[in-house]
Coordinates of C-alpha atoms in Angstrom, one line a residue:
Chain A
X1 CA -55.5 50.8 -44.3
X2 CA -55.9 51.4 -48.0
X3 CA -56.7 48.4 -50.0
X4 CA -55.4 47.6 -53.4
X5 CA -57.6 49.4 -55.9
X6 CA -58.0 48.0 -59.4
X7 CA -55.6 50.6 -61.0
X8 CA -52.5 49.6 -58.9
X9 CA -53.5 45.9 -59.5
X10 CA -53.3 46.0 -63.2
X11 CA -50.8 48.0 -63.2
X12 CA -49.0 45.1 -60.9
X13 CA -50.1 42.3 -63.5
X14 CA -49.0 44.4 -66.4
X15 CA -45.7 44.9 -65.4
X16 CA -45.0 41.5 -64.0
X17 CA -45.9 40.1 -68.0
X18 CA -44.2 42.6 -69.5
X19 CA -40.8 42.0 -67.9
X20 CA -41.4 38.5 -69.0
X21 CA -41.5 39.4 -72.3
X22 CA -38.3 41.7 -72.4
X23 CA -36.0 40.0 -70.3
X24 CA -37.5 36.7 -72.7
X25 CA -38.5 34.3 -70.4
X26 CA -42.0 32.2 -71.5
X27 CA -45.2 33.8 -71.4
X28 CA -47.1 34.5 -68.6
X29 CA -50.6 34.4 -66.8
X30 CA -50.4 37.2 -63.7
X31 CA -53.3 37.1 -61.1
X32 CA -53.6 40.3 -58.5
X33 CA -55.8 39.3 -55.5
X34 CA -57.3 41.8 -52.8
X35 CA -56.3 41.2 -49.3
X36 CA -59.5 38.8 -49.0
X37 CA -58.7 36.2 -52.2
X38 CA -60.9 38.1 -54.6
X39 CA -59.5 38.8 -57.8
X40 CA -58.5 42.3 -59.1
X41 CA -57.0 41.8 -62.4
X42 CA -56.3 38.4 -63.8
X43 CA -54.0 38.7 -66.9
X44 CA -52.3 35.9 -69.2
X45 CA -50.3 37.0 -72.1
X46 CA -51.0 35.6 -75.7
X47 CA -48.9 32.9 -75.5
X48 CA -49.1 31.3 -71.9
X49 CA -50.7 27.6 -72.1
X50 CA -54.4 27.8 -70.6
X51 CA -53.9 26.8 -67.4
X52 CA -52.1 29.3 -66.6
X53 CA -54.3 31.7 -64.9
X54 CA -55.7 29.0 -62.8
X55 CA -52.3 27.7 -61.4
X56 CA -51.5 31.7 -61.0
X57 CA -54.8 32.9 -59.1
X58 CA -54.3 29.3 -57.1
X59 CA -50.7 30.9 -56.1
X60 CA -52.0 34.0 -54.8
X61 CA -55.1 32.7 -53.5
X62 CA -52.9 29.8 -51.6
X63 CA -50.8 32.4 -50.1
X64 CA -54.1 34.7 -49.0
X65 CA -55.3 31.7 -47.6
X66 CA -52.9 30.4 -45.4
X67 CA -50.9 33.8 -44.7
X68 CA -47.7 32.9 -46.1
X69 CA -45.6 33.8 -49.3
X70 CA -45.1 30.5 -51.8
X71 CA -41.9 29.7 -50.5
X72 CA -42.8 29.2 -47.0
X73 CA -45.7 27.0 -48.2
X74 CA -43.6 24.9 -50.7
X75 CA -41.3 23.9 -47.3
X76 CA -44.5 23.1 -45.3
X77 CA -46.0 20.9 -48.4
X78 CA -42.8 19.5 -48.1
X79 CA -43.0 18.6 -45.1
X80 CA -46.7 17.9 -44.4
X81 CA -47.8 16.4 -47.7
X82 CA -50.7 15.0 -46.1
X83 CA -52.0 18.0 -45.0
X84 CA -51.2 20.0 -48.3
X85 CA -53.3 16.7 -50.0
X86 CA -56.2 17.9 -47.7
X87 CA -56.5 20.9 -47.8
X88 CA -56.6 20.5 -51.7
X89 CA -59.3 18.3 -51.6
X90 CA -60.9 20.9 -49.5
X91 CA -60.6 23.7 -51.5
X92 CA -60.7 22.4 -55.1
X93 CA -56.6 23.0 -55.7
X94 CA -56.8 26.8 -54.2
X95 CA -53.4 26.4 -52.6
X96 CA -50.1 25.8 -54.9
X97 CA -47.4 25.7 -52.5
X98 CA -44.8 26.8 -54.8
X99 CA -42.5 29.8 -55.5
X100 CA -44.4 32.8 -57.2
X101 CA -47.3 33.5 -54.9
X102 CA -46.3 36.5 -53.1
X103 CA -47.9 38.3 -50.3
X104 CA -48.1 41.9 -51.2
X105 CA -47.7 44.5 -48.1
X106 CA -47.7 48.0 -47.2
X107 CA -45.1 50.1 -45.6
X108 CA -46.8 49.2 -42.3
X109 CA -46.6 45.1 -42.8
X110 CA -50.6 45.1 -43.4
X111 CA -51.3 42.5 -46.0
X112 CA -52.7 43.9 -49.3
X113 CA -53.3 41.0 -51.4
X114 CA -51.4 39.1 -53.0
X115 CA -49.8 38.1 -56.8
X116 CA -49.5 34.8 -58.5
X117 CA -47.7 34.1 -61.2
X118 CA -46.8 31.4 -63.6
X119 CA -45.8 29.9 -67.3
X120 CA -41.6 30.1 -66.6
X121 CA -39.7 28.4 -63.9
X122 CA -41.1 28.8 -60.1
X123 CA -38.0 31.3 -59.9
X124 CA -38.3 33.5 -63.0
X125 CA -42.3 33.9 -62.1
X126 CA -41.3 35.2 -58.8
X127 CA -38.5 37.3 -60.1
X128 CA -41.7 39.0 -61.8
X129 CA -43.3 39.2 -59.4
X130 CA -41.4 40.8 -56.9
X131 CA -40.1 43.1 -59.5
X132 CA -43.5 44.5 -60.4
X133 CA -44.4 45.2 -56.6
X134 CA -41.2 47.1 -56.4
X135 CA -42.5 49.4 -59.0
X136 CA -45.7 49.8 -57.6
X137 CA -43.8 51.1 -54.1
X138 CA -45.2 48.3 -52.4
X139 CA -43.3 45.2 -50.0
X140 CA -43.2 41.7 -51.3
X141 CA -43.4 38.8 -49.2
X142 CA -41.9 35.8 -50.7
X143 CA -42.2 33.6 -47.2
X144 CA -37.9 34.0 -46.8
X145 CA -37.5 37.5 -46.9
X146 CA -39.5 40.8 -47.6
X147 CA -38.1 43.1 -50.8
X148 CA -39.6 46.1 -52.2
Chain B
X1 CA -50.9 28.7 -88.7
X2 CA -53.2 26.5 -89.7
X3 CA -54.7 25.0 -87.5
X4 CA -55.3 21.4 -87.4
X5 CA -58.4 19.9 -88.9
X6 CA -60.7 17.4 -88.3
X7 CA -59.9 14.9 -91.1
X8 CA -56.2 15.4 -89.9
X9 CA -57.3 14.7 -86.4
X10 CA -59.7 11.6 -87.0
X11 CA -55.8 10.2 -89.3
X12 CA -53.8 10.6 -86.5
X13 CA -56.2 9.1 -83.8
X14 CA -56.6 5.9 -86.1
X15 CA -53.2 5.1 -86.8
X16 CA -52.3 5.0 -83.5
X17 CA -55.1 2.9 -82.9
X18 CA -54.6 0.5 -86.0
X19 CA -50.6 0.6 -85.2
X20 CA -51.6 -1.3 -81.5
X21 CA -53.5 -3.6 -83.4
X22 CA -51.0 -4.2 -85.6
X23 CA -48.1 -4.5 -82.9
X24 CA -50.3 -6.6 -80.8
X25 CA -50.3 -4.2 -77.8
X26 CA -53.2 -3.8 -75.8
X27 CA -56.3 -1.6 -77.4
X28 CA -56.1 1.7 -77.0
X29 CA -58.0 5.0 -76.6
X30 CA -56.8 8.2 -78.3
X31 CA -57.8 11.5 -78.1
X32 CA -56.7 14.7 -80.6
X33 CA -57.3 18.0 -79.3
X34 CA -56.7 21.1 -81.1
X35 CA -54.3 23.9 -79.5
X36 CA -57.2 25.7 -77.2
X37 CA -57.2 21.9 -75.6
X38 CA -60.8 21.3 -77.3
X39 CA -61.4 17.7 -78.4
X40 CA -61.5 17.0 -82.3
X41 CA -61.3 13.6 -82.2
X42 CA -61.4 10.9 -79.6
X43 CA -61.4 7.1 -80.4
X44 CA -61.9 4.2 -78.3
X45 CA -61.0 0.6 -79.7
X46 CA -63.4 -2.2 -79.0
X47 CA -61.5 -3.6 -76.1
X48 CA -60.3 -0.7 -74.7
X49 CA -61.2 -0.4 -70.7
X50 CA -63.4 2.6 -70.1
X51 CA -61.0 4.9 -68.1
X52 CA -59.0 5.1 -71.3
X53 CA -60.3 7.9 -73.3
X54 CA -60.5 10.1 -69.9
X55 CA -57.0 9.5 -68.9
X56 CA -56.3 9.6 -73.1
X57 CA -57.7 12.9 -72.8
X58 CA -56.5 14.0 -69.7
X59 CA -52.8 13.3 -71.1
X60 CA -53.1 15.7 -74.0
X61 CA -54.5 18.4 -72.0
X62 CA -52.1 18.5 -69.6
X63 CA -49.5 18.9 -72.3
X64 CA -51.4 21.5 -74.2
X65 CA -52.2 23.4 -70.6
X66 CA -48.8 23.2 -69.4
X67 CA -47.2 23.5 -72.5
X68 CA -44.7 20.4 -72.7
X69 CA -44.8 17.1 -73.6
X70 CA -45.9 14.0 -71.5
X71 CA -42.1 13.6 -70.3
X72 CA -41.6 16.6 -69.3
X73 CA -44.2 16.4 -67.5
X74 CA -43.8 13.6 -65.9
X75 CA -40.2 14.8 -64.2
X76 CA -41.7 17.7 -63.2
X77 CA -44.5 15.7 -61.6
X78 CA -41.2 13.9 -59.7
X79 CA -39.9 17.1 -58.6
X80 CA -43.1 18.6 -57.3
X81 CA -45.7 16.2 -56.6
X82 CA -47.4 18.9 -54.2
X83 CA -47.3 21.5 -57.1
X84 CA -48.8 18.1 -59.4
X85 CA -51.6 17.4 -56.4
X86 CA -52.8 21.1 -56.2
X87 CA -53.0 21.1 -59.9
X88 CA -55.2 18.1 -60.3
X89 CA -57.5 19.0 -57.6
X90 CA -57.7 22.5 -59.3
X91 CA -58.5 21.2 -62.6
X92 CA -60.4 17.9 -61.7
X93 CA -57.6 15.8 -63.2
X94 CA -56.8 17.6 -66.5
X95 CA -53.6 17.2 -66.0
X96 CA -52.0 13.6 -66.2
X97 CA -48.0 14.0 -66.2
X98 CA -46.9 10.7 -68.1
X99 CA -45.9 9.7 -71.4
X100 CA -48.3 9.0 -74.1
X101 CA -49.2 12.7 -73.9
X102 CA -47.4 14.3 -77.4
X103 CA -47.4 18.2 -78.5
X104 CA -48.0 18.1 -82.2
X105 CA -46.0 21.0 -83.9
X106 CA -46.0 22.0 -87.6
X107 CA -42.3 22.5 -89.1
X108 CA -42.5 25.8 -87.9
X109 CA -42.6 24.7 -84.5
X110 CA -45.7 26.0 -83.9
X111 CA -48.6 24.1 -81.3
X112 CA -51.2 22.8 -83.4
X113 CA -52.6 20.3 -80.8
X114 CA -51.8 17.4 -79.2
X115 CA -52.3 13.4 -78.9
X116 CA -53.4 12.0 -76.3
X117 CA -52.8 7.7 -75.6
X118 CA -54.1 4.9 -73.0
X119 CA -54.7 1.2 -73.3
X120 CA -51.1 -0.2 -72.7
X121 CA -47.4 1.2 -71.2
X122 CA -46.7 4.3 -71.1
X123 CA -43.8 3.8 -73.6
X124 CA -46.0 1.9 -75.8
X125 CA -48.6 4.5 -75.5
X126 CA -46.1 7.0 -76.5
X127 CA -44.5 5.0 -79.4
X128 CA -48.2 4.7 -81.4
X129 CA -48.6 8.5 -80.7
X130 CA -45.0 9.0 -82.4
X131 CA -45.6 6.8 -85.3
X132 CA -49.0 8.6 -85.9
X133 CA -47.9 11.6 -85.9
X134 CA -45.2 11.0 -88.2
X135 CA -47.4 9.6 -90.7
X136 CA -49.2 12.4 -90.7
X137 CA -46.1 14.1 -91.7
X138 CA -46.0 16.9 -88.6
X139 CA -43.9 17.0 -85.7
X140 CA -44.3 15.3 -82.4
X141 CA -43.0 16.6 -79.4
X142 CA -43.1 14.4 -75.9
X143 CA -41.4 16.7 -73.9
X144 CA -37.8 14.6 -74.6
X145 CA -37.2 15.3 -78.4
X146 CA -38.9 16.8 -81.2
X147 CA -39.1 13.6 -84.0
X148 CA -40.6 13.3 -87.4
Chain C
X1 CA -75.7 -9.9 -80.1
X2 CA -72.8 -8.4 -82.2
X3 CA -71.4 -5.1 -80.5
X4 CA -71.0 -2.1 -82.2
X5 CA -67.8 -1.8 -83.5
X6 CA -64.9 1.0 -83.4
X7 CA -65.0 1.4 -87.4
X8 CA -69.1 1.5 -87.8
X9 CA -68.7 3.6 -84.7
X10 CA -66.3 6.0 -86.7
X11 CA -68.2 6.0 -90.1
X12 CA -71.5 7.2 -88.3
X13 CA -69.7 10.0 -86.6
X14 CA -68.2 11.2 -89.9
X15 CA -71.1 10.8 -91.6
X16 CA -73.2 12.8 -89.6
X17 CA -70.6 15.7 -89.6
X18 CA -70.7 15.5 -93.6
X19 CA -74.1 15.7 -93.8
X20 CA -74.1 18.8 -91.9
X21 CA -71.5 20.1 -94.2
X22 CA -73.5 19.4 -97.4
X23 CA -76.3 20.6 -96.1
X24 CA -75.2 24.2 -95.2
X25 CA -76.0 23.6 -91.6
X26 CA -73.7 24.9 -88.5
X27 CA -70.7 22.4 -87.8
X28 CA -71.4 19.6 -85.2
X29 CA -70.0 17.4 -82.9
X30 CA -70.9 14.0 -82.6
X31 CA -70.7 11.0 -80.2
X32 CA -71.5 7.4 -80.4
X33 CA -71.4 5.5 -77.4
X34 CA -71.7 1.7 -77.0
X35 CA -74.3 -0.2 -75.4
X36 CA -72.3 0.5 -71.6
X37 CA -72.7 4.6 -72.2
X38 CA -68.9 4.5 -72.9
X39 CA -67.5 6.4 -76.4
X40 CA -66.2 4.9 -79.3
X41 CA -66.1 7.9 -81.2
X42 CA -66.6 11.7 -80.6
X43 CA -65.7 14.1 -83.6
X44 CA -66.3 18.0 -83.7
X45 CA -66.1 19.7 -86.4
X46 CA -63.3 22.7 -87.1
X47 CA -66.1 25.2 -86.6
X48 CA -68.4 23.8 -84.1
X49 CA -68.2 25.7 -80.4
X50 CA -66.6 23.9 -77.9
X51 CA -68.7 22.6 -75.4
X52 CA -70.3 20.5 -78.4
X53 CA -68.4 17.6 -77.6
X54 CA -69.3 17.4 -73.9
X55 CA -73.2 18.0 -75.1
X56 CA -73.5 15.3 -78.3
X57 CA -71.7 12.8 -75.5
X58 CA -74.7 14.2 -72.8
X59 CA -77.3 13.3 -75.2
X60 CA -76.2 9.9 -76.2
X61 CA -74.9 8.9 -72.5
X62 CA -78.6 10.3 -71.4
X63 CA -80.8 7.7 -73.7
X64 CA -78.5 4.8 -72.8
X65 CA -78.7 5.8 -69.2
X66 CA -82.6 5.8 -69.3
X67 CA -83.1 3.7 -72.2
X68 CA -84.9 5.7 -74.6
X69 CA -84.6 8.3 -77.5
X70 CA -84.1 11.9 -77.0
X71 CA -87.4 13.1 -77.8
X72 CA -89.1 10.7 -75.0
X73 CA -86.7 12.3 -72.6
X74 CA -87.6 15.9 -73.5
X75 CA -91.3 15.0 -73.4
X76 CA -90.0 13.3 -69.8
X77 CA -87.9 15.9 -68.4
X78 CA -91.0 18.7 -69.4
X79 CA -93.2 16.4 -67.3
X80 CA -91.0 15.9 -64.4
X81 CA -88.5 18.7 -63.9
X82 CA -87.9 18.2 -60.5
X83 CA -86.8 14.5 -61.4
X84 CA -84.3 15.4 -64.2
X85 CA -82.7 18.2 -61.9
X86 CA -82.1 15.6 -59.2
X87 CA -80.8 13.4 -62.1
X88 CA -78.6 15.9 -63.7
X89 CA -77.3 16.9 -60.0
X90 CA -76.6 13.3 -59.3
X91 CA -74.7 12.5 -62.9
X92 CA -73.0 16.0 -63.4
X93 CA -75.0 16.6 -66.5
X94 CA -74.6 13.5 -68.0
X95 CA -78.5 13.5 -69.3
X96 CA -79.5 16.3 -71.5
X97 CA -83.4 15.3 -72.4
X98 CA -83.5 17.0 -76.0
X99 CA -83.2 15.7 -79.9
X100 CA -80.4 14.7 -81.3
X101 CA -80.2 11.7 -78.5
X102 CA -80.7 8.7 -80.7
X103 CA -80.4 4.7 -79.5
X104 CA -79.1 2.9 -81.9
X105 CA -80.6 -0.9 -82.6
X106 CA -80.3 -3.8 -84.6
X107 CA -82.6 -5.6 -86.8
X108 CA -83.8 -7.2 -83.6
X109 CA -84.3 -4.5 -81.8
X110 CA -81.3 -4.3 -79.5
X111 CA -79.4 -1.8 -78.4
X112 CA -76.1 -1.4 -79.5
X113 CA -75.3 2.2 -78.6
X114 CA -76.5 5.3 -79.2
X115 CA -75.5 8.5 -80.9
X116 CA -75.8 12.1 -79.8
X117 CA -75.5 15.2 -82.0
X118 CA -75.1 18.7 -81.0
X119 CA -74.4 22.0 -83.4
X120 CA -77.3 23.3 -85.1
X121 CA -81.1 23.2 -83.9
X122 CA -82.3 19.9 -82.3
X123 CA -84.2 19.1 -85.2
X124 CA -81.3 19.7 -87.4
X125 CA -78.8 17.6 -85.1
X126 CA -81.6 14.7 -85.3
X127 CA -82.0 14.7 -89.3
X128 CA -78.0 14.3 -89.1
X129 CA -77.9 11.7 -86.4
X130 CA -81.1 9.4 -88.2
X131 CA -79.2 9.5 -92.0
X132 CA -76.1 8.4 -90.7
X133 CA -77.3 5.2 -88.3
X134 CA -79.9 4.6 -91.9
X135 CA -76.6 4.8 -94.1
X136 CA -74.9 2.4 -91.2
X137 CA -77.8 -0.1 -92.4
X138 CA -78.8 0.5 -88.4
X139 CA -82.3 1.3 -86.8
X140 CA -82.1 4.3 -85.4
X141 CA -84.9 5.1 -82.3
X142 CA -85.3 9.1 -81.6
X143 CA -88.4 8.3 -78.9
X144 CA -90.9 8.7 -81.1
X145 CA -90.5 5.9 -83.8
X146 CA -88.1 3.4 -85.4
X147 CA -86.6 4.2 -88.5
X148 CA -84.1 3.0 -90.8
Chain D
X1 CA -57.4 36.1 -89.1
X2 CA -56.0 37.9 -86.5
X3 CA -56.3 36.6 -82.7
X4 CA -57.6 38.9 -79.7
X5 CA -53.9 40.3 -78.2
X6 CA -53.8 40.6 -74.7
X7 CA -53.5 44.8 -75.0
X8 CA -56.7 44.8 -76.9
X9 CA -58.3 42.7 -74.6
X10 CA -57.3 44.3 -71.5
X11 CA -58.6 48.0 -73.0
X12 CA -61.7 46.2 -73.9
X13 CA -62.1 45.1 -70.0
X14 CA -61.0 48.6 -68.8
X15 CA -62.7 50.2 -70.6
X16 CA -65.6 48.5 -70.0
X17 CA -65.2 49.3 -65.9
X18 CA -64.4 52.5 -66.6
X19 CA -67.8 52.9 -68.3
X20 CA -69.9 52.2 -65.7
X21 CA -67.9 54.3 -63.2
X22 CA -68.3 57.4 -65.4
X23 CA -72.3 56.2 -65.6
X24 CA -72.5 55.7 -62.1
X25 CA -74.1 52.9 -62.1
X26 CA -72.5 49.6 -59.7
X27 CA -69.2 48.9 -60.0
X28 CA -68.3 45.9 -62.4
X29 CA -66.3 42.7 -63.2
X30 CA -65.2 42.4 -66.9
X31 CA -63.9 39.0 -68.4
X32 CA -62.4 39.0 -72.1
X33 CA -61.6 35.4 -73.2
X34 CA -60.1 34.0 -76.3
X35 CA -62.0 32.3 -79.1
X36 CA -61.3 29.1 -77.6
X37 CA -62.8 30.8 -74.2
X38 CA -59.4 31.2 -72.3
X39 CA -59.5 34.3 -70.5
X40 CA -57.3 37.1 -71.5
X41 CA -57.8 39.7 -69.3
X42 CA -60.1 39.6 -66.2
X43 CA -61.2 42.8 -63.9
X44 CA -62.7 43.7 -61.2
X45 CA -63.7 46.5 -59.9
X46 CA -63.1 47.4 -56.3
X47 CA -66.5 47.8 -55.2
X48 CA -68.0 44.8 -57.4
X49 CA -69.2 41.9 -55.2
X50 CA -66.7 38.2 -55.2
X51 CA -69.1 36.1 -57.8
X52 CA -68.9 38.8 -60.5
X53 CA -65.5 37.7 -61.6
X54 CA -67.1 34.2 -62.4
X55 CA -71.0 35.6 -63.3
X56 CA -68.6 37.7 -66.1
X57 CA -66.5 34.7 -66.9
X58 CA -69.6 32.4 -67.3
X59 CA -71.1 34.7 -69.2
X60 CA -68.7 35.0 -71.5
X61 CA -67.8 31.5 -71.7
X62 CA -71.1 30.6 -72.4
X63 CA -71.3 32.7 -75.7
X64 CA -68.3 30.8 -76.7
X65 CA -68.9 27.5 -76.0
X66 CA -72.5 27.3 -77.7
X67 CA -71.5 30.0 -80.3
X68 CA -74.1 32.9 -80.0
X69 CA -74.6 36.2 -77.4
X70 CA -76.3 36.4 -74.1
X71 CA -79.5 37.4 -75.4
X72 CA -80.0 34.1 -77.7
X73 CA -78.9 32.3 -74.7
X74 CA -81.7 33.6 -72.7
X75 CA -84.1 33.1 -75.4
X76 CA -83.1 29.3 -75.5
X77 CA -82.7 29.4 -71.5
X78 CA -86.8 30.1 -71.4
X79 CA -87.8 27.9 -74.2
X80 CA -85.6 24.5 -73.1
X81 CA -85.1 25.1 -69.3
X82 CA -83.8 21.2 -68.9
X83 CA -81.5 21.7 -71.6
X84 CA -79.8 24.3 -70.0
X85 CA -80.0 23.0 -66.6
X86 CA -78.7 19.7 -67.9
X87 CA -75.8 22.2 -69.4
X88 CA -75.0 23.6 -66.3
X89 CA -74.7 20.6 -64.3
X90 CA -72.5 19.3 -66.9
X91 CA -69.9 22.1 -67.0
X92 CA -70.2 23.2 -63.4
X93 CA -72.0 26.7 -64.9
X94 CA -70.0 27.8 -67.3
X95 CA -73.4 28.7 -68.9
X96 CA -74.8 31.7 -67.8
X97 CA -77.4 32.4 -70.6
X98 CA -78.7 36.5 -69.9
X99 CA -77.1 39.4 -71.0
X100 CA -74.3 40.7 -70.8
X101 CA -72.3 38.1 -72.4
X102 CA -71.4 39.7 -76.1
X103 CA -69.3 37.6 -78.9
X104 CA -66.3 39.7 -80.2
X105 CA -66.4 40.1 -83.7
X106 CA -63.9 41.3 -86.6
X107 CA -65.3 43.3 -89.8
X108 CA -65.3 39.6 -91.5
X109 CA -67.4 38.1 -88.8
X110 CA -65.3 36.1 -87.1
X111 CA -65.5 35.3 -83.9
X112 CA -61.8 36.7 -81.7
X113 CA -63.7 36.3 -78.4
X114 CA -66.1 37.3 -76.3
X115 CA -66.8 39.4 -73.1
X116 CA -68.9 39.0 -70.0
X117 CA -69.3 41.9 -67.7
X118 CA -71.8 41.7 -64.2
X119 CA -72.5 43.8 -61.4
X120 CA -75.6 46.0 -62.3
X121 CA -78.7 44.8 -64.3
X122 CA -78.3 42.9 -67.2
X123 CA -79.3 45.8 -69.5
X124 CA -76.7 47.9 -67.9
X125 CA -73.6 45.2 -68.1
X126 CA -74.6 44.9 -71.9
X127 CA -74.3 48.5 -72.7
X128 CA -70.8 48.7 -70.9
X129 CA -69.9 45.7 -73.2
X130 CA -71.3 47.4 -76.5
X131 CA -69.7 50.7 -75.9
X132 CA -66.4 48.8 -75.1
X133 CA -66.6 46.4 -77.8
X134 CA -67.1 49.8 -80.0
X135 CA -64.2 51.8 -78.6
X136 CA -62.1 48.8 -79.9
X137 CA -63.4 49.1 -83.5
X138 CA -64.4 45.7 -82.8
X139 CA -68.5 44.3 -83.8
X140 CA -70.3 43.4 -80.6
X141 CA -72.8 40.1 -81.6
X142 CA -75.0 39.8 -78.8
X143 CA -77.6 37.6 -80.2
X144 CA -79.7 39.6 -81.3
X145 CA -77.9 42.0 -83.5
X146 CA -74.4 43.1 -84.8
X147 CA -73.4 46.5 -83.4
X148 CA -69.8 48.6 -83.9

């Protein structure tokens, strides 16, 4: 397996902020995780409020974490919201079960790391996201569905 | 931009004060904090309970890492109350999603800061934070409305 | 015993940032807590880093927590690290044994709060923080001595 | 004054990493934060251990937040150990007073940011950060003396 190197990661974050800024959505903070939770790049754009790149690498990091994209975490905090309470006490807020954490995969399925993003609507920062791991030739894995 | 001073700041945060006393609300605690979410002024009237300039605090920051006003906010916090838990175990309770937390924009529209205000309702809160924000002749903005 | 009150509480916060702007020293921030360790008034100056605020409150909350001036906590804490570690562990920081802690007292000798000052060198924040309880018509106790 | 832009900041970091890989010495993590000591653009090298992301951050958020470079930190560090620890118990270590960390300068002396690199010796992070700083036509302040 090769892992994520730092290139392909920024590249990743850059992208997902700069589609944000052409297709004028709000500003955004873009956090690229290796396969094991560990940041790569962490970017937020000029304008994206400041906890933005928390609430992004908390995303990812919830996805890496638990093995499931943001959507399929936002059901089971749905329906387990004593669980999701826990396990945020338990981590310090690492996992934000919401849309735009994305697992990203290779060709093969192997887990790569994984993107957060946030400072639009849970739907535009995915749209982002999954758009930048297409250009970087890689699968995304939303939790519904995998797109690349 | 310019940002928002301290003199400015200190106005604000004792109007709304003096307007509680005035209206015969409960004391209050205020906190101004410029756009970076870094305290300029925080006040605490006599009678005030000692959560207040915490949560006071807490409510501008929110607004100012987020980006929206307190009501805003708040019926996100509705909608999501797992995405609202993750955040405030990430951020160790920075972010408190009710009114009485107010952007304060110049007439550009621009972010120069925001209020912060705890001691009595939320609405009543809120309505001192209006008021002292008017008189300072900016533009509040709780997340409903932009007022003057 | 006549507590300190939010507009005495005010005035010696302003003052002390003004006399660091007339003298040509760096920006501060200033707290003044009441007799409980809780703030009445914190104020940073435009320029003044931003982790000011959370030390000026540190300084104050530590001599009102122990009960004596900042320079008997320094002379304390150089004696005893191991103690002030475990206290500082055990608080979150909240005691920061170095000048520019200052009880403030009545004629009588009781406490009514203290102030802490943070900015410029300890020596410096201490001058500030001593003129402003004297202009207050307070008696101000660094540790050392009383003075008014 | 102009503010740090996210391009700028994220060349600063690269460039940084890209330093150290051409110098062969360890791989590194790079933070750039805002003047109000948000981050902008944080990087990690693939090789660089999982704390540098936060060593880097702290160290850069420590320059900010007391308002000089790593190597007046360290200075103070040595002379007022309890200070500091008091500091870092307070702010959960967002202090990390060697060097390394490096305020971000315009020609007029103001501060845009700073940057915080780790993953070899101290010496070694700092001259990553310099050179970086430099290639930016930026002034490097790292507490001991202004460099372009």
């Amino acid at each position: 397996m090769q892992p994520l190197d730092l290139m392909t990661a920024t590249n990743i974050a850059s992208t997902a902020i700069h589609i944000a800024r052409e297709t004028g959505i709000k500003p955004l903070a873009v956090a690229v995780l290796d396969a094991a939770g560990h940041p790569l790049a962490v970017l937020r754009d000029e304008g994206a409020s400041f906890l933005r790149p928390q609430i992004a690498t908390g995303k990812a990091r919830g996805c890496l974490g638990m093995g499931f994209g943001g959507r399929e975490l936002a059901r089971r905090a749905q329906a387990m919201p004593a669980f999701f309470d826990a396990i945020n006490s338990l981590t310090g807020g690492e996992v934000i079960p919401v849309a735009g954490g994305v697992l990203i995969r290779n060709a093969e399925g192997l887990i790569l790391g994984a993107i957060g993003v946030s400072g639009d609507t849970s739907d535009n920062d995915e749209r982002c996201a999954l758009q930048a791991i297409a250009q970087a030739a890689l699968v995304a894995d939303n939790g519904d569905q995998l797109s690349r």
